[in-house]
C-alpha cells in the first residue's frame, strides 16, 4: 500500500487498485492460444519472482514466464547449493576436530550421493515455496522460453508448442548465467 510502481510497469497504481484483475479476462476464458496480462515478467529469478508477486499484490493481472526452476541461478545452481555443500563439509570438519570440546568419533563416513541429494532437496523445497507464493498472489506461471515479438506481444515456446500472449507491459528479469 502506498507504493507507486507505475514507473516500473507504466500503469498508474490508483487505477490498478480501483479495478483489480477483474477487468482483464482470465486465462481460461481468453481466446485460444492467447491471454491478456497487464504485466508479463520474463525470468523467474529473485528479481523476476519478487516483481511478479508485487505487481499481483498491487492488483495487476500478472504472468511470469520461466523455462527452468523458479529461483534462478542463485537458488538452483549457485549460492544456495554451494552453501548447502559447505554446510555438509563444516559438519564433517566439526566432527573430525571436536576433540577439544569433548567430541570424538572413531569413524566418520561421507556419502557423497546423500550430500548431493540433500543439496537438491534444499533447492527444490525453496523453489516450490516460490510456486506457493505465486498461487497466493495469483501470479500465472507460464513454463517456457519467451521471445518479445514487439510492443505488448510475447511468444512462449512451451512443451505443447508456441503460444502468443498480449500484455500491456513487459518486464525483462532474465538474470545471469553461471560462468
PDB file of N, CA and C in Angstrom, residues 49-133:
ATOM      1  N   UNK A  49      10.704 -13.012  -9.779  1.00  0.00           N
ATOM      2  CA  UNK A  49       9.594 -13.517  -8.974  1.00  0.00           C
ATOM      3  C   UNK A  49       9.127 -12.492  -7.955  1.00  0.00           C
ATOM      4  N   UNK A  50      10.047 -11.697  -7.409  1.00  0.00           N
ATOM      5  CA  UNK A  50       9.643 -10.640  -6.475  1.00  0.00           C
ATOM      6  C   UNK A  50       8.815  -9.580  -7.185  1.00  0.00           C
ATOM      7  N   UNK A  51       9.232  -9.183  -8.396  1.00  0.00           N
ATOM      8  CA  UNK A  51       8.488  -8.182  -9.165  1.00  0.00           C
ATOM      9  C   UNK A  51       7.098  -8.698  -9.521  1.00  0.00           C
ATOM     10  N   UNK A  52       7.006  -9.960  -9.924  1.00  0.00           N
ATOM     11  CA  UNK A  52       5.704 -10.536 -10.297  1.00  0.00           C
ATOM     12  C   UNK A  52       4.757 -10.563  -9.106  1.00  0.00           C
ATOM     13  N   UNK A  53       5.258 -10.986  -7.970  1.00  0.00           N
ATOM     14  CA  UNK A  53       4.411 -11.035  -6.770  1.00  0.00           C
ATOM     15  C   UNK A  53       3.950  -9.636  -6.394  1.00  0.00           C
ATOM     16  N   UNK A  54       4.851  -8.660  -6.444  1.00  0.00           N
ATOM     17  CA  UNK A  54       4.485  -7.287  -6.071  1.00  0.00           C
ATOM     18  C   UNK A  54       3.448  -6.711  -7.039  1.00  0.00           C
ATOM     19  N   UNK A  55       3.627  -6.939  -8.333  1.00  0.00           N
ATOM     20  CA  UNK A  55       2.654  -6.455  -9.310  1.00  0.00           C
ATOM     21  C   UNK A  55       1.277  -7.054  -9.038  1.00  0.00           C
ATOM     22  N   UNK A  56       1.231  -8.347  -8.752  1.00  0.00           N
ATOM     23  CA  UNK A  56      -0.037  -9.012  -8.461  1.00  0.00           C
ATOM     24  C   UNK A  56      -0.655  -8.454  -7.179  1.00  0.00           C
ATOM     25  N   UNK A  57       0.165  -8.185  -6.172  1.00  0.00           N
ATOM     26  CA  UNK A  57      -0.344  -7.609  -4.929  1.00  0.00           C
ATOM     27  C   UNK A  57      -0.961  -6.236  -5.162  1.00  0.00           C
ATOM     28  N   UNK A  58      -0.456  -5.522  -6.155  1.00  0.00           N
ATOM     29  CA  UNK A  58      -0.992  -4.199  -6.482  1.00  0.00           C
ATOM     30  C   UNK A  58      -2.214  -4.275  -7.400  1.00  0.00           C
ATOM     31  N   UNK A  59      -2.673  -5.490  -7.682  1.00  0.00           N
ATOM     32  CA  UNK A  59      -3.895  -5.663  -8.447  1.00  0.00           C
ATOM     33  C   UNK A  59      -3.702  -5.816  -9.943  1.00  0.00           C
ATOM     34  N   UNK A  60      -2.477  -5.987 -10.395  1.00  0.00           N
ATOM     35  CA  UNK A  60      -2.224  -6.141 -11.823  1.00  0.00           C
ATOM     36  C   UNK A  60      -2.278  -7.615 -12.211  1.00  0.00           C
ATOM     37  N   UNK A  61      -2.951  -7.928 -13.308  1.00  0.00           N
ATOM     38  CA  UNK A  61      -3.006  -9.304 -13.830  1.00  0.00           C
ATOM     39  C   UNK A  61      -1.607  -9.625 -14.341  1.00  0.00           C
ATOM     40  N   UNK A  62      -0.932 -10.544 -13.676  1.00  0.00           N
ATOM     41  CA  UNK A  62       0.495 -10.765 -13.895  1.00  0.00           C
ATOM     42  C   UNK A  62       0.797 -12.203 -14.274  1.00  0.00           C
ATOM     43  N   UNK A  63       1.710 -12.352 -15.232  1.00  0.00           N
ATOM     44  CA  UNK A  63       2.229 -13.662 -15.607  1.00  0.00           C
ATOM     45  C   UNK A  63       3.743 -13.625 -15.479  1.00  0.00           C
ATOM     46  N   UNK A  64       4.317 -14.720 -15.045  1.00  0.00           N
ATOM     47  CA  UNK A  64       5.766 -14.878 -15.043  1.00  0.00           C
ATOM     48  C   UNK A  64       6.094 -16.033 -15.974  1.00  0.00           C
ATOM     49  N   UNK A  65       7.053 -15.804 -16.864  1.00  0.00           N
ATOM     50  CA  UNK A  65       7.437 -16.821 -17.841  1.00  0.00           C
ATOM     51  C   UNK A  65       8.842 -17.298 -17.508  1.00  0.00           C
ATOM     52  N   UNK A  66       8.990 -18.601 -17.314  1.00  0.00           N
ATOM     53  CA  UNK A  66      10.283 -19.186 -16.944  1.00  0.00           C
ATOM     54  C   UNK A  66      10.360 -20.601 -17.480  1.00  0.00           C
ATOM     55  N   UNK A  67      11.478 -20.926 -18.105  1.00  0.00           N
ATOM     56  CA  UNK A  67      11.667 -22.267 -18.653  1.00  0.00           C
ATOM     57  C   UNK A  67      12.265 -23.227 -17.626  1.00  0.00           C
ATOM     58  N   UNK A  68      13.034 -22.694 -16.699  1.00  0.00           N
ATOM     59  CA  UNK A  68      13.721 -23.554 -15.731  1.00  0.00           C
ATOM     60  C   UNK A  68      13.050 -23.460 -14.367  1.00  0.00           C
ATOM     61  N   UNK A  69      13.792 -23.825 -13.326  1.00  0.00           N
ATOM     62  CA  UNK A  69      13.266 -23.809 -11.970  1.00  0.00           C
ATOM     63  C   UNK A  69      13.121 -22.363 -11.490  1.00  0.00           C
ATOM     64  N   UNK A  70      12.080 -22.120 -10.690  1.00  0.00           N
ATOM     65  CA  UNK A  70      11.933 -20.800 -10.083  1.00  0.00           C
ATOM     66  C   UNK A  70      13.048 -20.583  -9.070  1.00  0.00           C
ATOM     67  N   UNK A  71      13.512 -19.366  -8.972  1.00  0.00           N
ATOM     68  CA  UNK A  71      14.572 -19.032  -8.034  1.00  0.00           C
ATOM     69  C   UNK A  71      15.866 -18.672  -8.725  1.00  0.00           C
ATOM     70  N   UNK A  72      15.976 -19.003  -9.988  1.00  0.00           N
ATOM     71  CA  UNK A  72      17.138 -18.597 -10.774  1.00  0.00           C
ATOM     72  C   UNK A  72      18.432 -19.300 -10.414  1.00  0.00           C
ATOM     73  N   UNK A  73      19.507 -18.698 -10.876  1.00  0.00           N
ATOM     74  CA  UNK A  73      20.839 -19.264 -10.697  1.00  0.00           C
ATOM     75  C   UNK A  73      21.208 -19.394  -9.223  1.00  0.00           C
ATOM     76  N   UNK A  74      20.974 -18.359  -8.437  1.00  0.00           N
ATOM     77  CA  UNK A  74      21.391 -18.374  -7.030  1.00  0.00           C
ATOM     78  C   UNK A  74      20.743 -19.535  -6.269  1.00  0.00           C
ATOM     79  N   UNK A  75      19.449 -19.686  -6.413  1.00  0.00           N
ATOM     80  CA  UNK A  75      18.748 -20.707  -5.641  1.00  0.00           C
ATOM     81  C   UNK A  75      19.016 -22.118  -6.147  1.00  0.00           C
ATOM     82  N   UNK A  76      19.199 -22.286  -7.451  1.00  0.00           N
ATOM     83  CA  UNK A  76      19.260 -23.628  -8.024  1.00  0.00           C
ATOM     84  C   UNK A  76      20.642 -24.123  -8.429  1.00  0.00           C
ATOM     85  N   UNK A  77      21.551 -23.225  -8.789  1.00  0.00           N
ATOM     86  CA  UNK A  77      22.858 -23.660  -9.282  1.00  0.00           C
ATOM     87  C   UNK A  77      24.026 -22.888  -8.672  1.00  0.00           C
ATOM     88  N   UNK A  78      23.765 -21.896  -7.863  1.00  0.00           N
ATOM     89  CA  UNK A  78      24.829 -21.034  -7.364  1.00  0.00           C
ATOM     90  C   UNK A  78      24.913 -20.995  -5.860  1.00  0.00           C
ATOM     91  N   UNK A  79      24.467 -19.886  -5.295  1.00  0.00           N
ATOM     92  CA  UNK A  79      24.640 -19.584  -3.869  1.00  0.00           C
ATOM     93  C   UNK A  79      24.096 -20.661  -2.938  1.00  0.00           C
ATOM     94  N   UNK A  80      22.823 -20.981  -3.073  1.00  0.00           N
ATOM     95  CA  UNK A  80      22.182 -21.901  -2.121  1.00  0.00           C
ATOM     96  C   UNK A  80      22.780 -23.303  -2.192  1.00  0.00           C
ATOM     97  N   UNK A  81      22.943 -23.901  -3.382  1.00  0.00           N
ATOM     98  CA  UNK A  81      23.561 -25.230  -3.406  1.00  0.00           C
ATOM     99  C   UNK A  81      24.996 -25.218  -2.869  1.00  0.00           C
ATOM    100  N   UNK A  82      25.737 -24.163  -3.171  1.00  0.00           N
ATOM    101  CA  UNK A  82      27.112 -24.063  -2.677  1.00  0.00           C
ATOM    102  C   UNK A  82      27.140 -23.998  -1.159  1.00  0.00           C
ATOM    103  N   UNK A  83      26.279 -23.188  -0.584  1.00  0.00           N
ATOM    104  CA  UNK A  83      26.240 -23.076   0.876  1.00  0.00           C
ATOM    105  C   UNK A  83      25.770 -24.366   1.527  1.00  0.00           C
ATOM    106  N   UNK A  84      24.887 -25.101   0.852  1.00  0.00           N
ATOM    107  CA  UNK A  84      24.436 -26.394   1.381  1.00  0.00           C
ATOM    108  C   UNK A  84      25.611 -27.376   1.419  1.00  0.00           C
ATOM    109  N   UNK A  85      26.408 -27.396   0.352  1.00  0.00           N
ATOM    110  CA  UNK A  85      27.596 -28.270   0.333  1.00  0.00           C
ATOM    111  C   UNK A  85      28.611 -27.840   1.387  1.00  0.00           C
ATOM    112  N   UNK A  86      28.796 -26.528   1.528  1.00  0.00           N
ATOM    113  CA  UNK A  86      29.725 -26.036   2.552  1.00  0.00           C
ATOM    114  C   UNK A  86      29.260 -26.416   3.952  1.00  0.00           C
ATOM    115  N   UNK A  87      27.955 -26.382   4.176  1.00  0.00           N
ATOM    116  CA  UNK A  87      27.422 -26.771   5.485  1.00  0.00           C
ATOM    117  C   UNK A  87      27.718 -28.244   5.776  1.00  0.00           C
ATOM    118  N   UNK A  88      27.535 -29.102   4.778  1.00  0.00           N
ATOM    119  CA  UNK A  88      27.849 -30.529   4.971  1.00  0.00           C
ATOM    120  C   UNK A  88      29.322 -30.725   5.293  1.00  0.00           C
ATOM    121  N   UNK A  89      30.192 -29.996   4.586  1.00  0.00           N
ATOM    122  CA  UNK A  89      31.626 -30.133   4.857  1.00  0.00           C
ATOM    123  C   UNK A  89      31.985 -29.578   6.230  1.00  0.00           C
ATOM    124  N   UNK A  90      31.270 -28.543   6.684  1.00  0.00           N
ATOM    125  CA  UNK A  90      31.516 -27.992   8.015  1.00  0.00           C
ATOM    126  C   UNK A  90      31.138 -28.999   9.095  1.00  0.00           C
ATOM    127  N   UNK A  91      30.033 -29.703   8.890  1.00  0.00           N
ATOM    128  CA  UNK A  91      29.623 -30.736   9.853  1.00  0.00           C
ATOM    129  C   UNK A  91      30.716 -31.807   9.942  1.00  0.00           C
ATOM    130  N   UNK A  92      31.206 -32.255   8.804  1.00  0.00           N
ATOM    131  CA  UNK A  92      32.282 -33.249   8.785  1.00  0.00           C
ATOM    132  C   UNK A  92      33.503 -32.722   9.544  1.00  0.00           C
ATOM    133  N   UNK A  93      33.906 -31.490   9.235  1.00  0.00           N
ATOM    134  CA  UNK A  93      35.074 -30.880   9.881  1.00  0.00           C
ATOM    135  C   UNK A  93      34.879 -30.790  11.394  1.00  0.00           C
ATOM    136  N   UNK A  94      33.684 -30.364  11.832  1.00  0.00           N
ATOM    137  CA  UNK A  94      33.427 -30.221  13.267  1.00  0.00           C
ATOM    138  C   UNK A  94      33.528 -31.566  13.983  1.00  0.00           C
ATOM    139  N   UNK A  95      33.036 -32.614  13.350  1.00  0.00           N
ATOM    140  CA  UNK A  95      33.124 -33.943  13.969  1.00  0.00           C
ATOM    141  C   UNK A  95      34.581 -34.392  14.063  1.00  0.00           C
ATOM    142  N   UNK A  96      35.345 -34.170  12.999  1.00  0.00           N
ATOM    143  CA  UNK A  96      36.749 -34.603  12.967  1.00  0.00           C
ATOM    144  C   UNK A  96      37.633 -33.798  13.913  1.00  0.00           C
ATOM    145  N   UNK A  97      37.244 -32.562  14.205  1.00  0.00           N
ATOM    146  CA  UNK A  97      38.119 -31.700  15.019  1.00  0.00           C
ATOM    147  C   UNK A  97      37.476 -31.304  16.339  1.00  0.00           C
ATOM    148  N   UNK A  98      36.511 -32.070  16.814  1.00  0.00           N
ATOM    149  CA  UNK A  98      35.768 -31.704  18.015  1.00  0.00           C
ATOM    150  C   UNK A  98      36.366 -32.188  19.321  1.00  0.00           C
ATOM    151  N   UNK A  99      37.532 -32.799  19.274  1.00  0.00           N
ATOM    152  CA  UNK A  99      38.129 -33.359  20.490  1.00  0.00           C
ATOM    153  C   UNK A  99      38.317 -32.304  21.581  1.00  0.00           C
ATOM    154  N   UNK A 100      38.695 -31.096  21.208  1.00  0.00           N
ATOM    155  CA  UNK A 100      38.911 -30.021  22.181  1.00  0.00           C
ATOM    156  C   UNK A 100      37.647 -29.690  22.975  1.00  0.00           C
ATOM    157  N   UNK A 101      36.492 -30.013  22.410  1.00  0.00           N
ATOM    158  CA  UNK A 101      35.224 -29.735  23.068  1.00  0.00           C
ATOM    159  C   UNK A 101      34.587 -31.006  23.623  1.00  0.00           C
ATOM    160  N   UNK A 102      35.371 -32.078  23.643  1.00  0.00           N
ATOM    161  CA  UNK A 102      34.880 -33.323  24.208  1.00  0.00           C
ATOM    162  C   UNK A 102      34.116 -34.194  23.227  1.00  0.00           C
ATOM    163  N   UNK A 103      34.198 -33.883  21.933  1.00  0.00           N
ATOM    164  CA  UNK A 103      33.501 -34.671  20.919  1.00  0.00           C
ATOM    165  C   UNK A 103      34.536 -35.479  20.149  1.00  0.00           C
ATOM    166  N   UNK A 104      34.366 -36.795  20.188  1.00  0.00           N
ATOM    167  CA  UNK A 104      35.259 -37.663  19.421  1.00  0.00           C
ATOM    168  C   UNK A 104      34.415 -38.684  18.670  1.00  0.00           C
ATOM    169  N   UNK A 105      34.954 -39.122  17.573  1.00  0.00           N
ATOM    170  CA  UNK A 105      34.289 -40.153  16.782  1.00  0.00           C
ATOM    171  C   UNK A 105      35.368 -41.058  16.219  1.00  0.00           C
ATOM    172  N   UNK A 106      35.173 -42.351  16.337  1.00  0.00           N
ATOM    173  CA  UNK A 106      36.157 -43.286  15.809  1.00  0.00           C
ATOM    174  C   UNK A 106      36.144 -43.290  14.284  1.00  0.00           C
ATOM    175  N   UNK A 107      34.946 -43.243  13.710  1.00  0.00           N
ATOM    176  CA  UNK A 107      34.847 -43.208  12.245  1.00  0.00           C
ATOM    177  C   UNK A 107      33.796 -42.174  11.839  1.00  0.00           C
ATOM    178  N   UNK A 108      34.064 -41.559  10.742  1.00  0.00           N
ATOM    179  CA  UNK A 108      33.097 -40.628  10.144  1.00  0.00           C
ATOM    180  C   UNK A 108      32.990 -41.020   8.682  1.00  0.00           C
ATOM    181  N   UNK A 109      31.786 -41.305   8.245  1.00  0.00           N
ATOM    182  CA  UNK A 109      31.564 -41.687   6.856  1.00  0.00           C
ATOM    183  C   UNK A 109      30.934 -40.544   6.079  1.00  0.00           C
ATOM    184  N   UNK A 110      31.361 -40.395   4.853  1.00  0.00           N
ATOM    185  CA  UNK A 110      30.799 -39.378   3.961  1.00  0.00           C
ATOM    186  C   UNK A 110      30.140 -40.095   2.788  1.00  0.00           C
ATOM    187  N   UNK A 111      28.861 -39.809   2.598  1.00  0.00           N
ATOM    188  CA  UNK A 111      28.106 -40.381   1.484  1.00  0.00           C
ATOM    189  C   UNK A 111      27.816 -39.243   0.509  1.00  0.00           C
ATOM    190  N   UNK A 112      28.640 -39.134  -0.536  1.00  0.00           N
ATOM    191  CA  UNK A 112      28.503 -38.026  -1.480  1.00  0.00           C
ATOM    192  C   UNK A 112      27.146 -38.043  -2.178  1.00  0.00           C
ATOM    193  N   UNK A 113      26.613 -39.214  -2.454  1.00  0.00           N
ATOM    194  CA  UNK A 113      25.288 -39.274  -3.075  1.00  0.00           C
ATOM    195  C   UNK A 113      24.237 -38.651  -2.157  1.00  0.00           C
ATOM    196  N   UNK A 114      24.318 -38.944  -0.865  1.00  0.00           N
ATOM    197  CA  UNK A 114      23.364 -38.372   0.099  1.00  0.00           C
ATOM    198  C   UNK A 114      23.574 -36.866   0.249  1.00  0.00           C
ATOM    199  N   UNK A 115      24.822 -36.419   0.237  1.00  0.00           N
ATOM    200  CA  UNK A 115      25.110 -34.983   0.332  1.00  0.00           C
ATOM    201  C   UNK A 115      24.512 -34.245  -0.860  1.00  0.00           C
ATOM    202  N   UNK A 116      24.702 -34.778  -2.064  1.00  0.00           N
ATOM    203  CA  UNK A 116      24.159 -34.119  -3.253  1.00  0.00           C
ATOM    204  C   UNK A 116      22.632 -34.218  -3.308  1.00  0.00           C
ATOM    205  N   UNK A 117      22.068 -35.309  -2.799  1.00  0.00           N
ATOM    206  CA  UNK A 117      20.604 -35.423  -2.730  1.00  0.00           C
ATOM    207  C   UNK A 117      20.046 -34.358  -1.777  1.00  0.00           C
ATOM    208  N   UNK A 118      20.736 -34.130  -0.664  1.00  0.00           N
ATOM    209  CA  UNK A 118      20.325 -33.090   0.295  1.00  0.00           C
ATOM    210  C   UNK A 118      20.394 -31.716  -0.362  1.00  0.00           C
ATOM    211  N   UNK A 119      21.462 -31.464  -1.112  1.00  0.00           N
ATOM    212  CA  UNK A 119      21.629 -30.186  -1.820  1.00  0.00           C
ATOM    213  C   UNK A 119      20.454 -29.958  -2.773  1.00  0.00           C
ATOM    214  N   UNK A 120      20.095 -30.973  -3.552  1.00  0.00           N
ATOM    215  CA  UNK A 120      18.968 -30.856  -4.488  1.00  0.00           C
ATOM    216  C   UNK A 120      17.650 -30.638  -3.745  1.00  0.00           C
ATOM    217  N   UNK A 121      17.462 -31.352  -2.643  1.00  0.00           N
ATOM    218  CA  UNK A 121      16.212 -31.241  -1.878  1.00  0.00           C
ATOM    219  C   UNK A 121      16.024 -29.834  -1.317  1.00  0.00           C
ATOM    220  N   UNK A 122      17.107 -29.215  -0.849  1.00  0.00           N
ATOM    221  CA  UNK A 122      17.015 -27.859  -0.313  1.00  0.00           C
ATOM    222  C   UNK A 122      16.565 -26.895  -1.408  1.00  0.00           C
ATOM    223  N   UNK A 123      17.196 -26.956  -2.580  1.00  0.00           N
ATOM    224  CA  UNK A 123      16.826 -26.068  -3.682  1.00  0.00           C
ATOM    225  C   UNK A 123      15.402 -26.318  -4.146  1.00  0.00           C
ATOM    226  N   UNK A 124      15.005 -27.589  -4.253  1.00  0.00           N
ATOM    227  CA  UNK A 124      13.648 -27.917  -4.693  1.00  0.00           C
ATOM    228  C   UNK A 124      12.600 -27.412  -3.713  1.00  0.00           C
ATOM    229  N   UNK A 125      12.885 -27.507  -2.413  1.00  0.00           N
ATOM    230  CA  UNK A 125      11.935 -27.030  -1.409  1.00  0.00           C
ATOM    231  C   UNK A 125      11.760 -25.517  -1.516  1.00  0.00           C
ATOM    232  N   UNK A 126      12.848 -24.789  -1.675  1.00  0.00           N
ATOM    233  CA  UNK A 126      12.762 -23.339  -1.787  1.00  0.00           C
ATOM    234  C   UNK A 126      12.059 -22.926  -3.080  1.00  0.00           C
ATOM    235  N   UNK A 127      12.353 -23.610  -4.170  1.00  0.00           N
ATOM    236  CA  UNK A 127      11.716 -23.304  -5.447  1.00  0.00           C
ATOM    237  C   UNK A 127      10.207 -23.569  -5.384  1.00  0.00           C
ATOM    238  N   UNK A 128       9.806 -24.669  -4.759  1.00  0.00           N
ATOM    239  CA  UNK A 128       8.379 -24.960  -4.641  1.00  0.00           C
ATOM    240  C   UNK A 128       7.691 -23.950  -3.728  1.00  0.00           C
ATOM    241  N   UNK A 129       8.427 -23.385  -2.785  1.00  0.00           N
ATOM    242  CA  UNK A 129       7.876 -22.327  -1.931  1.00  0.00           C
ATOM    243  C   UNK A 129       7.526 -21.089  -2.743  1.00  0.00           C
ATOM    244  N   UNK A 130       8.320 -20.787  -3.757  1.00  0.00           N
ATOM    245  CA  UNK A 130       8.027 -19.655  -4.639  1.00  0.00           C
ATOM    246  C   UNK A 130       6.729 -19.932  -5.398  1.00  0.00           C
ATOM    247  N   UNK A 131       6.559 -21.150  -5.886  1.00  0.00           N
ATOM    248  CA  UNK A 131       5.312 -21.508  -6.580  1.00  0.00           C
ATOM    249  C   UNK A 131       4.112 -21.329  -5.655  1.00  0.00           C
ATOM    250  N   UNK A 132       4.280 -21.681  -4.391  1.00  0.00           N
ATOM    251  CA  UNK A 132       3.206 -21.487  -3.419  1.00  0.00           C
ATOM    252  C   UNK A 132       2.873 -20.014  -3.237  1.00  0.00           C
ATOM    253  N   UNK A 133       3.899 -19.157  -3.216  1.00  0.00           N
ATOM    254  CA  UNK A 133       3.661 -17.717  -3.108  1.00  0.00           C
ATOM    255  C   UNK A 133       2.929 -17.200  -4.349  1.00  0.00           C
TER     256      UNK A 133
END
